[in-house]
Every structure is written in C-alpha cells, then in structure tokens.
Short mmCIF file of C-alpha atoms and ligand atoms in Angstrom, two decimals:
data_model
loop_
_atom_site.label_atom_id
_atom_site.label_comp_id
_atom_site.label_asym_id
_atom_site.label_seq_id
_atom_site.Cartn_x
_atom_site.Cartn_y
_atom_site.Cartn_z
CA UNK A 388 36.62 17.01 11.02
CA UNK A 389 33.35 19.30 9.64
CA UNK A 390 33.80 21.60 7.70
CA UNK A 391 35.36 25.33 8.48
CA UNK A 392 32.32 28.00 8.93
CA UNK A 393 34.33 30.49 9.48
CA UNK A 394 37.75 32.75 8.52
CA UNK A 395 40.71 31.26 10.06
CA UNK A 396 42.86 34.30 9.07
CA UNK A 397 43.68 37.23 12.21
CA UNK A 398 44.59 40.72 11.03
CA UNK A 399 47.07 41.48 11.90
CA UNK A 400 46.62 44.78 12.53
CA UNK A 401 42.95 43.80 14.13
CA UNK A 402 43.96 41.26 16.76
CA UNK A 403 41.31 41.99 19.51
CA UNK A 404 38.41 41.99 16.77
CA UNK A 405 39.51 39.23 14.41
CA UNK A 406 36.80 37.44 14.86
CA UNK A 407 38.07 33.54 16.47
CA UNK A 408 34.46 32.01 16.68
CA UNK A 409 33.83 28.91 15.27
CA UNK A 410 37.56 28.20 15.49
CA UNK A 411 39.06 25.27 16.97
CA UNK A 412 41.50 25.96 19.59
CA UNK A 413 44.03 23.95 20.87
CA UNK A 414 43.65 24.48 24.56
CA UNK A 415 46.29 22.48 26.10
CA UNK A 416 49.13 20.22 24.46
CA UNK A 417 47.63 16.96 25.43
CA UNK A 418 44.67 17.24 23.56
CA UNK A 419 46.98 18.02 20.12
CA UNK A 420 46.23 14.74 18.51
CA UNK A 421 42.32 14.61 19.40
CA UNK A 422 41.83 16.24 16.12
CA UNK A 423 43.19 16.37 12.24
CA UNK A 424 43.45 20.26 12.36
CA UNK A 425 43.72 23.53 15.11
CA UNK A 426 43.33 27.33 14.32
CA UNK A 427 45.80 30.34 15.74
CA UNK A 428 47.94 27.83 17.33
CA UNK A 429 50.51 29.52 19.26
CA UNK A 430 54.63 28.04 18.45
CA UNK A 431 55.90 26.87 21.10
CA UNK A 432 59.91 27.23 21.88
CA UNK A 433 60.63 23.76 20.27
CA UNK A 434 59.22 24.81 17.02
CA UNK A 435 60.61 28.55 17.23
CA UNK A 436 64.19 26.77 17.59
CA UNK A 437 63.46 24.16 14.81
CA UNK A 438 62.32 27.29 12.55
CA UNK A 439 65.48 28.90 13.10
CA UNK A 440 68.01 26.12 12.60
CA UNK A 441 66.54 25.33 9.16
CA UNK A 442 66.52 28.82 7.71
CA UNK A 443 69.92 29.22 9.22
CA UNK A 444 70.86 25.93 7.04
CA UNK A 445 69.41 27.03 4.22
CA UNK A 446 71.44 30.36 4.03
CA UNK A 447 74.78 28.12 4.80
CA UNK A 448 73.48 26.02 1.61
CA UNK A 449 72.31 28.08 -1.27
CA UNK A 450 71.91 27.01 -4.30
CA UNK A 451 75.45 27.56 -5.82
CA UNK A 452 75.42 30.94 -8.19
CA UNK A 453 76.28 29.29 -11.24
CA UNK A 454 73.28 27.16 -11.09
CA UNK A 455 70.83 30.13 -10.14
CA UNK A 456 70.21 31.47 -13.89
CA UNK A 457 68.63 28.96 -15.37
CA UNK A 458 65.70 29.40 -12.62
CA UNK A 459 65.33 32.77 -13.63
CA UNK A 460 66.22 32.51 -17.38
CA UNK A 461 62.13 30.95 -18.20
CA UNK A 462 60.39 29.96 -15.22
CA UNK A 463 57.40 29.05 -17.06
CA UNK A 464 58.92 26.20 -18.69
CA UNK A 465 59.28 24.11 -15.23
CA UNK A 466 55.47 25.30 -14.82
CA UNK A 467 54.75 23.77 -18.13
CA UNK A 468 56.77 20.54 -17.34
CA UNK A 469 54.56 20.73 -13.24
CA UNK A 470 51.09 21.26 -15.79
CA UNK A 471 51.81 18.08 -18.33
CA UNK A 472 53.05 15.88 -15.72
CA UNK A 473 49.53 16.48 -13.40
CA UNK A 474 47.42 17.90 -16.21
CA UNK A 475 43.66 18.17 -14.33
CA UNK A 476 44.98 16.72 -11.18
CA UNK A 477 45.74 20.16 -9.75
CA UNK A 478 41.68 20.87 -9.69
CA UNK A 479 41.25 21.24 -5.84
CA UNK A 480 37.99 21.71 -4.59
CA UNK A 481 38.35 24.80 -2.19
CA UNK A 482 35.46 24.94 -0.10
CA UNK A 483 37.43 27.91 2.15
CA UNK A 484 37.05 30.18 -1.36
CA UNK A 485 33.77 31.60 -0.29
CA UNK A 486 34.25 31.69 3.09
CA UNK A 487 37.39 34.26 3.14
CA UNK A 488 36.47 35.35 -0.10
CA UNK A 489 32.68 36.98 -0.42
CA UNK A 490 33.04 39.53 -2.05
CA UNK A 491 33.94 37.22 -4.52
CA UNK A 492 30.70 35.54 -4.59
CA UNK A 493 28.83 38.51 -4.25
CA UNK A 494 29.55 39.40 -8.01
CA UNK A 495 28.08 36.81 -9.21
CA UNK A 496 24.48 37.53 -7.60
CA UNK A 497 22.13 38.29 -10.10
CA UNK A 498 21.59 41.92 -9.50
CA UNK A 499 25.18 42.09 -8.94
CA UNK A 500 25.57 43.94 -12.79
CA UNK A 501 28.25 44.38 -14.83
CA UNK A 502 31.23 42.51 -13.37
CA UNK A 503 34.84 41.84 -14.49
CA UNK A 504 36.74 39.39 -12.41
CA UNK A 505 40.76 38.52 -13.65
CA UNK A 506 41.89 35.46 -12.15
CA UNK A 507 45.80 35.56 -12.09
CA UNK A 508 48.49 32.94 -12.32
CA UNK A 509 44.92 31.07 -12.56
CA UNK A 510 46.41 26.86 -12.68
CA UNK A 511 44.03 25.17 -13.55
CA UNK A 512 41.16 27.77 -13.31
CA UNK A 513 40.40 26.99 -9.34
CA UNK A 514 38.77 30.22 -9.04
CA UNK A 515 37.16 31.07 -12.18
CA UNK A 516 35.10 27.69 -12.68
CA UNK A 517 33.30 27.47 -9.23
CA UNK A 518 32.87 31.36 -9.29
CA UNK A 519 31.34 30.65 -12.91
CA UNK A 520 29.52 27.53 -11.48
CA UNK A 521 27.61 29.54 -8.85
CA UNK A 522 26.68 32.68 -11.30
CA UNK A 523 23.32 34.08 -11.60
CA UNK A 524 25.14 36.84 -12.64
CA UNK A 525 24.42 37.09 -16.77
CA UNK A 526 26.71 40.11 -17.01
CA UNK A 527 29.91 38.44 -14.67
CA UNK A 528 32.50 38.67 -17.30
CA UNK A 529 35.92 36.18 -15.64
CA UNK A 530 38.89 36.24 -17.45
CA UNK A 531 42.04 33.72 -16.35
CA UNK A 532 45.63 34.33 -16.75
CA UNK A 533 48.76 31.99 -16.38
CA UNK A 534 52.61 32.34 -17.89
CA UNK A 535 52.01 28.92 -18.54
CA UNK A 536 51.09 27.77 -21.82
CA UNK A 537 50.25 24.36 -20.62
CA UNK A 538 48.27 25.65 -17.77
CA UNK A 539 45.92 27.66 -20.55
CA UNK A 540 45.56 24.32 -22.70
CA UNK A 541 44.34 22.68 -19.35
CA UNK A 542 41.81 25.18 -18.87
CA UNK A 543 41.01 25.40 -22.12
CA UNK A 544 40.00 21.98 -22.27
CA UNK A 545 38.11 21.35 -19.05
CA UNK A 546 34.41 20.82 -20.48
CA UNK A 547 33.24 23.53 -18.15
CA UNK A 548 35.34 26.17 -20.11
CA UNK A 549 32.96 28.63 -21.33
CA UNK A 550 33.70 30.95 -24.04
CA UNK A 551 30.37 33.52 -24.04
CA UNK A 552 31.38 34.34 -20.14
CA UNK A 553 35.52 33.70 -19.77
CA UNK A 554 38.76 34.00 -21.65
CA UNK A 555 41.67 32.34 -20.55
CA UNK A 556 44.96 33.16 -21.93
CA UNK A 557 48.39 33.14 -21.63
CA UNK A 558 50.09 36.17 -20.01
CA UNK A 559 53.37 37.12 -17.48
CA UNK A 560 52.32 38.54 -14.23
CA UNK A 561 55.93 40.43 -14.43
CA UNK A 562 55.15 41.72 -17.98
CA UNK A 563 56.21 45.25 -19.31
CA UNK A 564 52.86 45.19 -21.30
CA UNK A 565 48.73 44.81 -19.93
CA UNK A 566 46.80 41.88 -21.13
CA UNK A 567 45.64 43.18 -24.75
CA UNK A 568 42.13 42.10 -23.63
CA UNK A 569 41.81 44.08 -20.77
CA UNK A 570 41.07 47.65 -20.65
CA UNK A 571 42.98 49.54 -18.01
CA UNK A 572 40.83 51.02 -15.35
CA UNK A 573 38.22 47.82 -15.90
CA UNK A 574 38.29 45.24 -13.38
CA UNK A 575 36.27 45.15 -10.48
CA UNK A 576 38.59 42.54 -8.72
CA UNK A 577 41.97 40.94 -8.86
CA UNK A 578 42.33 37.60 -7.47
CA UNK A 579 46.11 36.37 -6.71
CA UNK A 580 46.54 33.26 -5.24
CA UNK A 581 49.33 31.53 -4.46
CA UNK A 582 50.48 32.74 -7.56
CA UNK A 583 52.81 36.04 -6.27
CA UNK A 584 55.78 33.90 -4.19
CA UNK A 585 55.84 32.54 -7.51
CA UNK A 586 57.93 35.55 -8.48
CA UNK A 587 61.58 36.53 -8.21
CA UNK A 588 61.66 39.96 -5.87
CA UNK A 589 62.76 41.97 -8.28
CA UNK A 590 59.63 41.68 -10.25
CA UNK A 591 57.42 42.19 -7.29
CA UNK A 592 57.03 46.06 -8.11
CA UNK A 593 56.13 45.59 -11.91
CA UNK A 594 53.46 42.70 -11.25
CA UNK A 595 51.86 45.24 -8.72
CA UNK A 596 51.67 47.86 -11.15
CA UNK A 597 50.04 45.76 -13.60
CA UNK A 598 47.47 44.80 -11.29
CA UNK A 599 46.88 48.66 -9.76
CA UNK A 600 46.80 49.60 -14.01
CA UNK A 601 44.00 47.17 -14.75
CA UNK A 602 41.52 47.56 -12.13
CA UNK A 603 38.95 50.19 -11.46
CA UNK A 604 39.56 53.10 -8.59
CA UNK A 605 37.92 50.96 -5.92
CA UNK A 606 38.55 47.49 -7.43
CA UNK A 607 39.91 45.00 -4.78
CA UNK A 608 42.46 42.57 -5.06
CA UNK A 609 42.14 39.17 -3.04
CA UNK A 610 45.32 37.79 -2.05
CA UNK A 611 46.64 34.26 -0.04
CA UNK A 612 50.07 33.30 -0.36
CA UNK A 613 52.44 31.48 2.00
CA UNK A 614 53.51 32.73 5.11
CA UNK A 615 57.53 33.16 6.51
CA UNK A 616 58.16 29.65 7.69
CA UNK A 617 55.45 27.61 6.57
CA UNK A 618 55.91 23.60 6.92
CA UNK A 619 57.18 24.24 3.23
CA UNK A 620 59.23 26.76 3.54
CA UNK A 621 60.98 24.73 7.11
CA UNK A 622 61.14 21.53 5.33
CA UNK A 623 63.34 22.43 2.26
CA UNK A 624 66.35 20.48 1.98
CA UNK A 625 70.26 22.17 1.82
CA UNK A 626 70.95 24.11 -2.18
CA UNK A 627 67.61 25.26 -2.54
CA UNK A 628 67.61 28.23 -1.69
CA UNK A 629 67.96 30.95 -4.23
CA UNK A 630 67.75 34.35 -1.68
CA UNK A 631 66.39 34.77 1.58
CA UNK A 632 63.09 33.47 2.12
CA UNK A 633 62.97 32.40 -2.26
CA UNK A 634 63.34 28.86 -3.22
CA UNK A 635 63.39 26.66 -6.22
CA UNK A 636 61.39 23.34 -5.24
CA UNK A 637 62.57 19.96 -6.88
CA UNK A 638 60.61 20.56 -9.73
CA UNK A 639 61.76 23.94 -10.53
CA UNK A 640 59.62 26.19 -9.42
CA UNK A 641 59.98 28.78 -7.59
CA UNK A 642 58.25 30.30 -4.40
CA UNK A 643 58.88 32.90 -1.80
CA UNK A 644 57.81 33.13 1.57
CA UNK A 645 56.05 36.41 3.33
CA UNK A 646 55.40 38.59 6.07
CA UNK A 647 52.37 40.79 6.49
CA UNK A 648 54.62 43.45 6.67
CA UNK A 649 56.35 42.77 3.52
CA UNK A 650 52.73 42.66 1.54
CA UNK A 651 52.01 46.15 3.39
CA UNK A 652 55.08 47.97 2.14
CA UNK A 653 54.94 46.22 -1.29
CA UNK A 654 50.66 47.37 -1.60
CA UNK A 655 50.67 50.92 0.86
CA UNK A 656 53.73 52.04 1.77
CA UNK A 657 56.29 51.62 -1.20
CA UNK A 658 54.82 54.45 -3.10
CA UNK A 659 53.37 58.02 -2.17
CA UNK A 660 50.77 58.28 -2.94
CA UNK A 661 49.88 55.14 -1.63
CA UNK A 662 48.65 52.68 -4.66
CA UNK A 663 46.28 50.41 -2.03
CA UNK A 664 44.50 50.88 0.75
CA UNK A 665 45.12 47.41 3.12
CA UNK A 666 41.39 46.46 4.19
CA UNK A 667 42.77 42.94 5.26
CA UNK A 668 46.30 41.58 5.90
CA UNK A 669 45.75 38.31 8.15
CA UNK A 670 47.59 35.74 8.84
CA UNK A 671 46.24 32.06 9.03
CA UNK A 672 48.12 29.69 11.18
CA UNK A 673 46.77 26.35 11.36
CA UNK A 674 48.61 23.58 12.94
CA UNK A 675 47.41 20.18 10.80
CA UNK A 676 47.78 16.46 12.57
CA UNK A 677 48.82 13.41 11.69
CA UNK A 678 46.81 11.48 13.62
CA UNK A 679 48.37 7.74 13.00
CA UNK A 680 51.97 8.81 12.60
CA UNK A 681 51.91 11.88 15.43
CA UNK A 682 52.96 13.96 13.27
CA UNK A 683 53.02 17.63 13.73
CA UNK A 684 52.54 20.16 11.00
CA UNK A 685 52.84 23.66 11.30
CA UNK A 686 51.12 25.82 8.12
CA UNK A 687 51.58 29.47 7.67
CA UNK A 688 49.23 31.48 5.06
CA UNK A 689 48.71 34.98 4.68
CA UNK A 690 45.40 36.66 3.22
CA UNK A 691 45.00 40.04 2.23
CA UNK A 692 42.20 42.34 0.52
CA UNK A 693 44.07 45.21 -0.87
CA UNK A 694 41.65 48.13 -2.62
CA UNK A 695 42.69 50.46 -5.67
CA UNK A 696 42.79 53.89 -3.80
C1 SAM B 617 50.96 27.49 -6.85
S1 SAM B 617 50.90 27.89 -8.19
C2 SAM B 617 48.78 28.32 -7.84
C3 SAM B 617 47.62 28.33 -9.20
C4 SAM B 617 45.91 28.49 -8.99
N1 SAM B 617 45.87 30.06 -8.49
C5 SAM B 617 45.50 28.15 -7.58
O1 SAM B 617 45.97 28.46 -6.58
O2 SAM B 617 45.57 26.55 -7.91
C6 SAM B 617 51.35 29.15 -9.43
C7 SAM B 617 50.73 29.22 -10.69
O3 SAM B 617 50.95 30.52 -10.86
C8 SAM B 617 51.61 30.30 -11.74
N2 SAM B 617 52.68 31.51 -12.17
C9 SAM B 617 54.12 31.96 -11.68
N3 SAM B 617 54.61 32.92 -12.45
C10 SAM B 617 53.57 33.47 -12.70
C11 SAM B 617 53.68 34.74 -13.99
N4 SAM B 617 54.86 35.76 -13.51
N5 SAM B 617 52.81 35.21 -14.32
C12 SAM B 617 52.03 34.51 -14.92
N6 SAM B 617 51.55 33.39 -14.16
C13 SAM B 617 52.25 32.82 -13.24
C14 SAM B 617 52.36 29.47 -12.40
O4 SAM B 617 52.72 29.11 -13.92
C15 SAM B 617 51.15 28.31 -11.35
O5 SAM B 617 49.82 28.18 -12.44
#
C-alpha cells in the first residue's frame, strides 16, 4: 500500500472538520480484503460484542491479588529485560511522525531559533534520532529519558548519538523530582509516545505535574498512545488484568488503554485553573487486514496535542 499522506486521527471534539481527505475508507464490507488497511472504520455489531465479551472475561479473571505487587514494585526491571532481549531491533522507521506531528519538525527548521525538545519514555530513541537527523537548526537541543537504564544504553550506543546536540539519561516520569539537567519552564515540546500507558493510574497526576513544570508557558505536549478496546487490549488472555483497562503483558510490562474523555479530564479538567489547553484529542481507528489469512485487526490509537496554559 502507498505511504499515507494525511493524518488518520479524527478529533473527537471536531469530527466535522477533521479531514478524511486522502484516507482509505471502507465503503462496502465485500471489499474489505482488497487492501491491507482502512481508515476510520465503524465497528459492526459482531466486533462490538466481541469487545464487550473480552472485557468481561478479563474482569472475571484478573491477576491473582498475591501476584500483583511485583508489577508495581520495580516496573523498570521488566523494561530492562525487554531491551536486553530486543536491543536495537526495537528501532522503527516512523513515517507517520512527520505527518501527525509537524510541530515537532518545525523545531528542526534552520530559522526556528533556540528550541528544547524532550522525548520522555524514549526507548530506543524513535523520535529523537529522526528529528536530529532532519535538523537544520544549530540551536535545537534534544533530551531523551527513559526509566529503563538498558533503554538509555541502547540510545547512547547508537552511532548517531550526538552529545553536542542531545542528552539521553535515566529518569522516571512519575518521579517526585525533575531531571537535574532540565530547568523548570524551559522546554518547547515534550513528546510522549506509548509511555503514559505504562504508568499505573495512581502515577498519572505526578507525571502531568512534572511535564507541566518543565514546559515553557505555551509549550506543547505531543501525545500518542493506546485507545480503549484496541486489538492489543482485546486479545489479552485470562489473568492479565491488574485493574480495569490496565494489564500486564507476557513480559511483565504494563499497559493501560485510554479513552479521549480520560485524557481530557487528566490534562484539562482535573485542576482549576486547567494546566493545559487541548488543541487536539483525536482517535485513530484503523482496520488492518491480513489478506492471506483473512484476518481483521481493529486498531485504536489516541493522539493528543496539549498546550501549557
Ligand atoms: C512502549 S515503549 C515506547 C518507547 C518509545 N516511546 C517508542 O515509541 O518507541 C514504553 C517506554 O516507556 C518507558 N517507560 C515506562 N514507564 C516509564 C516511566 N515511568 N518513566 C520513564 N519511562 C518509562 C519504557 O521503559 C519504554 O521504553
């Protein structure tokens, strides 16, 4: 299939004006196996029922209480094991990054001036490296942090790691302390891609406080993560659920599945005055098709742009 040329994210507050131009829309079920992927697919009754049944199964069979604590105790260790096993194979070519987050790449323009970007939960540096590779801006500096020291080693041992323009270090997003090298109120953009979902719900408030403190007034959070009832949630087996919508994968890493309403509550509604203005709160629903095995896979991702007030 051709590379996508437009965003697939539809803003939940502005469905009418979200562009579907350039999207591949499924008009007739008979053609579903004609392509590998479809955008904005409405779920049929069968898929809705499957989702409800799976969620009920999970709720009826959680991780036994006595086994739960280990996953709250040292979550970084499970990620260390993950990166020890996967090393740099986790590195992905994310062609969607530029499409979905053009604001990020504007910091790399030659005339953008002094810009500070922070990739939180950086893993192998899937945002930092493409951004620096494209950068024409001598005044762009990129921080990257992960609470897994193995992930940070993976970044630091990448031949493209450039300590004149970037700094990768260990830091826990839910920590009570900010990283010592980052001045409060100094960052233009914080990128959180598939990291917030790894936090336990009781850590969300601290994490949001931290990112709010580090951003400049008017600074931007670029957010992408798992949406409620994504395929990855529905296919969990028994004894994987820690709390509602919060699971443990086979390798011991944790994952939560959000709704747009929850993101709105967390970033905009939960404090008075609000910490962020929601500029985008969007759902990206995609049906991926395995044409040879005649399988249908319903993906749900959320995407947000939250501006510090
Ligand atoms: C699913 S991976 C995503 C990695 C990367 N952002 C990407 O999109 O490829 C989640 C990452 O978040 C990191 N992580 C999880 N909880 C974290 C926390 N509390 N503080 C910092 N990093 C965390 C994990 O170690 C892991 O590298």
